[in-house]
Amino acid sequence: MNRHAVSLFVMQCAAALTATVLSPVTASAESVLRVGMTAGDIPAWTGQPDQGYEGYRFVGWNLYDALVNWDLTKPDQEAGLKPGLATKWHVDPDNHKRWLFTLRKGVKFHDGCELTPELVVWNFQRLMDKSAQGFDPVQFGRMRTRAANIDRLEAVDAETVAVYTKKMDSFTPFGISNFFMISKCALEKANWDYEVFARTPAGTGPYRFDKVVPRERLELTKNPDYWDKDRIPKHDRLVLLPMPEATTRTAALLSGGVDFIEAPSPDTIPRLTSGGMNIVTNSYPHVWIYQLNMVDPPFSDARVRQAANHAINRDDVVAMLDGTGEPAYAMMPPRSRYFGNPVKYDFDPEKATALLKEANCFPCEVTIAMSTAGSGQMQPLPMNELVKSQLEAVGFKITLNVMDWNTLFEMSLKGRQAYPEIDAINVSRAPTEPFNGILNFVMKDRFAPAGRNWGWFSNDEINALGDKAMETFDEAQRDAMVTKIHELTLAQAPMIFVVHDLNARALSPRLKGFVQAQSWYQDLTPIVVEP
């Protein structure tokens, strides 16, 4: 069989398999949206999700809200912040380590309990304070880096919460958007046991929990009483199904087993299009990279890092992705307001080889950790194999250490010092905003496990400029500093840049109303499921 025949055979087998567990929607008064996720398992649904940003996209933002939410209504511009459970916020003019959030009035959790300043304070404590009632060590681990600069919270009055930071942080509202509010009443009713809480979790989001089949599906239903009337779902039920294999997702969509899939395999897009499916793409802050161990050889040598970047034929990677990605030469895409004028490492295999020989690393042995699937990982198996061949063509000798997504993600949180045998990790990154998109990966005080700087990249000028940006509350001045940091970072080549994802999704023609935002997060509530 040729490659396309094999692909078709695999899809036919996958279709037969999915047909045994997923049946097409039958005529019913209830409209159901079924989503095939790239996740290997159902994202945690008891507050702070796992499975990376995919967990946030499908579970976090559907069951819960944060004080600050994201505006996902515009496809033609980068998503920005908007009021969530807080209607407004500002830094205290007399104390720039104190932020004041005004809570939305009349918000109730799915179980009927009311949102109060005291409840907001408790929600942060349960993620930060080991002595707090309801403290969850698992969710603490997920939020450890995001909570690193939060000192404490205070209920100021009946409608105001104060957030105190350890040091000045002009990016605080972005960070606050990651903290979801759960019902304290529901957890108390569960005797503070999150496994019991998982049977009837309660948030304030546009969907309510209905039921779960472990490792198979999570079902949510429309919350008709949602506080944001514009986001009350246009369908009755949302079914989330983990499908890490791209061929399985594609077969399920073609057979009518699901209605919406993420990251379809590029070579199946013509088949999906001919089958009447709608393929949607959009630029968004997502870069497919390798973070490098900057402390130990061989990547402690800038010449080796530069050689790796010159070895990548990004156009070949884009061709393999059938145009669902675009070449990446930096952390941010060129359209970003933080892009600036950074150095560009063009494809130049001869220069790459010369740099390796100059660095006395030829052949240059490197071990890369990668996943089989996962949130934002695009098509990790074929992409890593292609990059491996490109690197080896210039004088690298690559060993791929393959693991599941959660294991790789946990590795990315712990840092290079915990894995001396690993030289680089392939974890795609989400530069959704300046701090977590750029500074979190390049500042010394963000060395993992305190932040996402896995490889312990450090530069004195960048550290000083980053500290100054955090203390600058004038947005234009701060943006200029972030842009300069982006330029300085690229000069050091601390990562191998490959592609920016265009976020391909495939939708059944029965779906109407989906707006693909320029964000890792997406809003499913506007989707209408036609009979």
XYZ file of C-alpha atoms in Angstrom:
531
model
C 0.000 0.000 0.000
C 1.127 3.595 -0.643
C 1.030 6.210 2.143
C -2.448 7.486 1.231
C -3.866 3.968 1.025
C -2.452 3.150 4.451
C -3.907 6.375 5.838
C -7.327 5.536 4.388
C -7.149 1.987 5.798
C -6.273 3.317 9.275
C -9.149 5.786 9.092
C -11.574 3.049 8.076
C -10.457 0.936 11.044
C -10.719 3.921 13.364
C -14.206 4.655 12.042
C -15.283 1.121 12.820
C -13.888 1.483 16.321
C -15.462 4.865 17.044
C -18.807 3.682 15.702
C -18.947 1.217 18.575
C -18.806 3.980 21.197
C -20.111 7.057 19.364
C -23.350 7.054 17.459
C -24.592 9.868 15.228
C -27.081 12.274 16.729
C -30.658 11.109 16.272
C -33.685 13.337 16.062
C -34.159 14.820 19.497
C -35.393 17.939 21.187
C -31.920 18.258 22.741
C -29.127 19.726 20.605
C -25.734 18.164 21.316
C -22.250 19.417 20.400
C -19.640 16.630 20.474
C -15.969 17.625 20.461
C -12.992 15.380 19.690
C -10.090 16.772 21.745
C -6.403 16.028 21.161
C -6.035 15.332 24.885
C -5.158 11.797 25.933
C -7.636 11.932 28.802
C -10.469 14.073 30.130
C -9.038 17.297 31.591
C -9.553 17.598 35.350
C -12.876 19.271 36.099
C -12.656 20.167 39.814
C -11.267 23.675 39.352
C -7.811 24.136 37.839
C -7.610 21.741 34.882
C -4.672 19.698 33.664
C -3.921 18.830 30.008
C -2.357 22.240 29.368
C -4.364 24.995 27.717
C -6.669 22.407 26.150
C -7.944 21.766 29.660
C -8.562 25.482 30.102
C -10.218 25.774 26.692
C -12.732 22.976 27.065
C -13.264 22.564 30.811
C -11.908 25.573 32.684
C -13.681 28.303 30.725
C -16.884 26.279 30.353
C -17.558 25.184 33.934
C -15.923 28.144 35.638
C -15.021 31.821 35.446
C -12.105 33.891 36.665
C -12.234 37.445 37.971
C -10.819 38.439 34.578
C -11.942 36.672 31.393
C -10.888 36.851 27.736
C -12.712 38.485 24.838
C -13.022 35.673 22.288
C -15.532 37.354 19.976
C -13.181 38.882 17.391
C -11.425 36.742 14.756
C -9.420 39.626 13.273
C -7.342 40.746 16.260
C -5.424 39.270 19.177
C -7.733 38.394 22.050
C -7.607 40.757 25.007
C -8.877 40.807 28.566
C -12.440 41.649 29.530
C -14.416 41.741 32.793
C -15.334 38.379 34.258
C -16.496 37.901 37.823
C -14.891 41.310 38.419
C -16.433 44.220 36.553
C -13.330 46.410 36.871
C -9.866 46.502 38.424
C -7.025 48.922 39.000
C -3.731 49.169 40.823
C -3.808 51.127 44.074
C -2.183 54.513 43.243
C -0.688 54.628 46.729
C 0.613 51.047 46.710
C 1.611 49.453 43.413
C 1.732 46.038 45.062
C -2.026 46.208 45.720
C -4.689 45.608 43.074
C -8.400 46.235 43.688
C -11.071 44.124 41.948
C -14.759 45.082 42.068
C -16.951 41.962 42.033
C -19.974 41.504 39.808
C -23.218 41.621 41.775
C -25.784 38.837 41.842
C -23.585 36.005 40.538
C -24.507 32.551 41.801
C -22.742 29.232 41.488
C -24.444 26.268 39.863
C -25.490 25.045 43.324
C -27.111 28.368 44.234
C -24.385 29.728 46.519
C -23.484 33.383 46.025
C -20.191 34.888 44.923
C -18.691 36.997 47.718
C -15.323 38.640 48.385
C -14.683 36.087 51.141
C -15.290 33.234 48.726
C -12.836 34.736 46.223
C -10.188 35.003 48.941
C -10.775 31.348 49.886
C -10.463 30.236 46.250
C -6.953 31.662 46.088
C -6.046 30.301 49.511
C -7.025 26.768 48.516
C -4.453 26.997 45.712
C -1.693 28.705 47.705
C -1.954 28.079 51.461
C -1.304 24.546 52.697
C -3.104 25.345 55.956
C -6.299 26.500 54.223
C -9.400 24.341 54.461
C -9.872 22.792 51.032
C -6.209 23.088 50.054
C -5.532 20.759 47.139
C -1.874 19.783 46.609
C -2.591 18.652 43.044
C -4.118 21.962 41.986
C -1.454 23.795 43.994
C 1.136 22.104 41.782
C -0.660 23.235 38.633
C -0.820 26.846 39.826
C 2.507 27.082 41.651
C 4.259 29.164 39.008
C 1.278 31.446 38.390
C 0.839 32.143 42.093
C 4.534 32.727 42.743
C 4.231 36.526 43.007
C 0.874 36.636 44.838
C 1.372 37.433 48.502
C -2.184 37.415 49.863
C -5.777 38.497 49.262
C -8.117 40.584 51.369
C -11.895 41.085 51.359
C -11.999 44.894 51.519
C -15.768 45.400 51.621
C -18.968 43.805 50.320
C -17.922 44.121 46.691
C -14.133 44.556 46.632
C -11.180 42.173 46.805
C -7.574 43.302 47.142
C -4.756 41.232 45.652
C -1.316 41.933 47.130
C 1.771 40.986 45.109
C 5.220 40.273 46.534
C 6.801 42.685 44.111
C 5.289 45.187 41.704
C 3.687 43.437 38.756
C 1.953 45.436 36.043
C 0.907 42.161 34.381
C -1.220 41.025 37.362
C -4.626 41.075 35.586
C -3.294 38.620 32.987
C -2.209 36.228 35.718
C -5.489 36.550 37.613
C -7.338 35.306 34.516
C -5.982 31.810 35.212
C -7.592 31.364 38.647
C -11.039 29.756 38.458
C -13.672 30.165 41.148
C -15.356 27.028 42.515
C -18.227 26.797 45.004
C -17.021 26.528 48.582
C -20.514 25.325 49.513
C -20.184 22.354 47.162
C -16.727 21.397 48.432
C -17.858 21.706 52.042
C -20.863 19.514 51.221
C -18.355 16.990 49.832
C -16.563 17.081 53.209
C -13.616 18.878 51.548
C -12.903 15.801 49.421
C -12.182 16.665 45.779
C -12.989 13.146 44.606
C -16.478 13.560 46.055
C -16.683 17.133 44.732
C -15.898 15.754 41.261
C -19.305 14.025 41.233
C -21.154 17.358 41.459
C -18.681 20.212 40.841
C -20.112 23.726 40.852
C -18.724 26.814 39.178
C -20.304 29.927 37.689
C -19.640 29.124 34.016
C -21.925 28.870 30.965
C -22.160 25.093 31.318
C -23.061 22.868 34.248
C -21.557 19.461 34.995
C -23.848 16.554 34.127
C -21.872 13.308 34.054
C -18.553 11.717 33.249
C -17.406 8.347 31.945
C -13.757 8.067 33.051
C -11.247 8.216 30.179
C -14.127 8.347 27.680
C -16.302 11.471 27.927
C -17.334 14.468 29.988
C -20.856 15.809 29.481
C -21.903 19.363 30.316
C -25.286 21.025 29.921
C -26.360 24.585 29.182
C -26.570 26.939 32.143
C -29.684 28.994 31.274
C -29.063 31.257 34.268
C -25.526 32.251 33.296
C -24.728 35.821 34.328
C -23.399 36.774 30.874
C -26.562 36.531 28.777
C -24.546 36.846 25.544
C -22.725 33.607 26.381
C -25.624 31.337 27.262
C -24.905 28.343 24.999
C -26.860 28.019 21.768
C -26.930 24.234 22.224
C -28.208 22.113 25.096
C -25.359 19.696 25.735
C -21.589 19.671 25.264
C -19.819 16.297 25.100
C -16.031 16.311 25.371
C -14.190 13.228 24.097
C -10.425 12.639 24.406
C -9.031 11.443 21.055
C -5.243 11.782 20.949
C -4.878 10.087 17.557
C -5.529 12.403 14.602
C -6.839 9.553 12.416
C -9.346 8.594 15.111
C -10.605 12.177 15.348
C -10.917 12.426 11.577
C -12.743 9.100 11.262
C -15.127 10.053 14.065
C -16.014 13.323 12.327
C -16.529 11.674 8.942
C -18.683 8.925 10.443
C -20.879 11.381 12.355
C -19.547 10.341 15.750
C -18.385 13.879 16.621
C -19.122 17.341 15.268
C -15.934 19.306 15.987
C -12.297 18.211 16.045
C -9.002 19.931 16.715
C -5.721 19.461 14.854
C -6.859 17.219 11.992
C -3.971 15.394 10.364
C -2.892 17.551 7.391
C -3.055 14.682 4.891
C -6.702 14.093 5.811
C -7.839 17.672 5.156
C -8.685 17.004 1.458
C -10.790 14.026 2.551
C -12.545 16.127 5.189
C -13.220 18.920 2.708
C -14.608 16.538 0.116
C -16.787 15.073 2.860
C -18.412 18.466 3.379
C -16.549 19.440 6.560
C -15.553 23.045 7.185
C -11.849 23.640 7.871
C -11.166 26.791 9.869
C -7.776 28.327 10.623
C -6.546 31.551 12.152
C -3.305 32.992 13.403
C -2.942 32.977 17.148
C -0.207 33.063 19.814
C 1.187 29.548 19.524
C 4.786 28.700 18.670
C 6.082 25.139 18.167
C 9.586 25.149 19.613
C 12.273 23.289 21.500
C 13.415 24.750 24.804
C 17.099 24.101 25.369
C 19.224 23.279 28.396
C 21.221 26.516 28.543
C 23.513 25.423 31.386
C 25.076 22.166 30.165
C 26.709 21.185 26.853
C 26.039 21.118 24.021
C 23.443 23.934 24.065
C 25.363 26.003 26.617
C 27.391 27.018 23.537
C 25.578 29.731 21.521
C 27.109 28.401 18.294
C 25.332 25.064 18.759
C 22.027 26.834 19.413
C 22.480 28.977 16.320
C 23.413 25.925 14.256
C 20.213 24.162 15.294
C 18.115 27.142 14.183
C 19.937 27.425 10.851
C 19.345 23.680 10.284
C 15.544 23.978 10.232
C 13.879 24.119 6.824
C 10.646 25.640 8.081
C 9.063 25.702 4.625
C 9.324 21.905 4.493
C 7.596 21.652 7.879
C 4.811 23.976 6.687
C 4.422 21.871 3.524
C 4.121 18.722 5.626
C 1.393 20.504 7.633
C -0.460 21.297 4.385
C -0.313 25.005 5.158
C -1.830 24.772 8.656
C 1.281 26.418 10.101
C 3.640 29.243 9.156
C 7.424 29.516 9.560
C 8.558 30.629 13.016
C 11.808 32.486 13.541
C 10.908 33.978 16.934
C 8.721 33.556 20.005
C 6.105 35.958 18.654
C 4.690 36.055 15.103
C 5.645 39.095 12.967
C 2.144 40.600 13.327
C 2.509 40.787 17.109
C 2.964 44.223 18.634
C 5.889 42.751 20.613
C 7.782 41.404 17.597
C 10.169 44.301 16.930
C 13.180 43.655 14.679
C 14.859 40.495 15.979
C 17.689 38.549 14.362
C 16.440 35.941 11.890
C 18.012 32.486 11.643
C 17.345 31.555 8.024
C 17.682 28.008 6.737
C 21.406 27.670 6.034
C 22.673 24.067 6.424
C 26.246 24.922 5.417
C 26.468 27.607 8.079
C 24.937 25.211 10.603
C 27.593 22.584 9.927
C 30.380 25.165 10.113
C 29.103 26.390 13.502
C 29.022 22.838 14.904
C 32.588 22.194 13.777
C 33.702 25.532 15.215
C 32.108 24.519 18.536
C 33.880 21.117 18.422
C 30.527 19.319 18.531
C 30.528 17.247 15.366
C 28.686 14.992 15.399
C 26.722 16.769 18.108
C 24.723 14.329 20.241
C 21.395 15.630 21.580
C 18.500 13.965 23.408
C 15.070 15.540 22.899
C 11.986 14.829 25.011
C 8.729 14.844 23.029
C 5.124 13.687 23.346
C 2.881 11.506 21.209
C 0.025 14.045 21.367
C -1.297 16.785 23.625
C -2.601 20.310 23.857
C -1.019 22.458 21.154
C 1.492 19.802 20.145
C 0.098 19.819 16.593
C 1.383 16.656 14.838
C 4.299 15.807 17.155
C 5.314 12.431 15.744
C 5.832 13.360 12.068
C 7.011 16.877 12.931
C 9.710 15.635 15.296
C 10.843 13.023 12.796
C 11.181 15.688 10.104
C 13.087 18.061 12.388
C 15.308 15.157 13.493
C 16.251 14.460 9.871
C 16.993 18.145 9.246
C 19.203 18.431 12.324
C 21.065 15.226 11.507
C 21.671 16.448 7.944
C 23.932 19.207 9.304
C 25.830 17.150 11.903
C 23.589 16.551 14.904
C 22.927 13.054 16.213
C 19.401 13.053 17.680
C 17.783 10.690 20.167
C 14.018 11.184 20.592
C 12.712 10.313 24.059
C 8.973 9.768 23.471
C 6.408 10.000 26.273
C 2.779 10.907 26.923
C 1.740 14.570 27.123
C 1.182 14.842 30.879
C 4.624 13.334 31.581
C 6.293 15.799 29.211
C 4.325 18.715 30.622
C 5.350 17.753 34.157
C 8.960 17.637 32.940
C 8.583 21.154 31.573
C 7.445 22.389 34.995
C 10.315 20.852 36.975
C 13.184 22.270 34.922
C 16.392 21.068 33.307
C 18.147 20.333 36.613
C 15.670 17.522 37.301
C 16.470 15.836 33.966
C 20.221 16.021 33.289
C 19.879 13.403 30.561
C 17.597 15.681 28.472
C 19.091 18.425 26.283
C 15.846 19.862 24.895
C 12.087 19.549 25.315
C 9.494 19.908 22.581
C 6.640 21.688 24.368
C 4.746 24.184 22.235
C 4.245 27.525 23.938
C 1.384 29.983 24.210
C 2.578 33.595 24.225
C -0.940 34.746 25.047
C 0.288 37.836 26.865
C 3.618 39.535 27.639
C 4.498 38.028 30.984
C 3.552 34.384 30.494
C 4.328 34.574 26.785
C 7.811 36.072 26.969
C 9.147 37.050 30.402
C 8.161 33.758 32.019
C 10.576 31.931 29.680
C 13.575 34.247 29.877
C 13.808 35.755 33.387
C 16.247 34.360 35.938
C 13.665 34.472 38.738
C 11.446 32.267 36.541
C 13.883 29.353 36.443
C 11.758 26.189 36.616
C 10.222 25.063 38.911
C 9.494 28.704 39.913
C 8.464 29.520 36.336
C 8.499 28.217 32.775
C 12.157 28.957 32.081
C 12.905 25.227 31.695
C 16.443 25.565 30.370
C 17.534 28.279 32.847
C 18.227 30.937 30.232
C 19.616 34.104 31.842
C 20.834 37.443 30.549
C 21.586 40.416 32.813
C 20.186 43.044 30.439
C 16.980 41.072 29.943
C 16.568 40.495 33.674
C 16.942 44.214 34.424
C 14.567 45.229 31.638
C 12.032 42.621 32.691
C 12.046 43.890 36.272
C 11.537 47.430 34.982
C 8.629 46.328 32.755
C 6.891 44.743 35.741
C 7.120 48.082 37.551
C 5.865 50.117 34.564
C 2.122 50.763 34.531
C 2.107 52.889 31.379
C 1.069 50.339 28.728
C 2.904 51.933 25.776
C 6.171 52.216 27.693
C 5.832 48.662 28.977
C 5.119 47.318 25.476
C 8.315 48.934 24.194
C 10.293 47.179 26.932
C 8.701 43.820 26.148
C 9.540 44.294 22.461
C 13.175 45.006 23.346
C 13.252 41.872 25.523
C 11.957 39.851 22.551
C 14.761 41.216 20.356
C 17.453 40.591 22.977
C 16.192 37.056 23.565
C 16.384 36.118 19.896
C 19.979 37.297 19.747
C 20.851 34.530 22.237
C 18.922 31.783 20.377
C 17.691 30.096 23.593
C 15.169 27.980 21.674
C 14.832 26.203 18.336
C 11.973 27.889 16.485
C 10.004 25.831 13.964
C 6.438 26.980 13.187
C 3.572 29.117 14.394
C 0.368 27.077 14.452
C -2.626 28.293 12.424
C -4.919 26.343 14.703
C -6.716 24.091 12.210
C -10.108 22.760 13.265
C -12.648 20.746 11.309
C -16.377 21.226 11.840
C -19.436 19.349 10.675
C -21.571 21.348 8.220
C -24.321 21.058 10.845
C -22.474 23.594 13.022
C -23.067 27.312 12.609
C -21.858 30.367 14.493
C -18.339 29.369 15.605
C -15.926 32.312 15.729
C -12.294 31.250 15.817
C -10.520 33.746 18.064
C -6.831 34.590 17.879
C -6.311 32.825 21.182
C -5.519 29.475 22.733
C -8.939 29.763 24.313
C -12.096 29.444 22.230
C -15.767 30.091 22.963
C -18.050 27.199 22.031
C -21.227 28.815 23.361
C -22.248 30.560 20.072
C -22.311 27.278 18.139
C -25.716 26.250 16.832
C -26.133 22.540 16.084
C -28.580 22.144 13.232
C -30.619 18.940 12.803
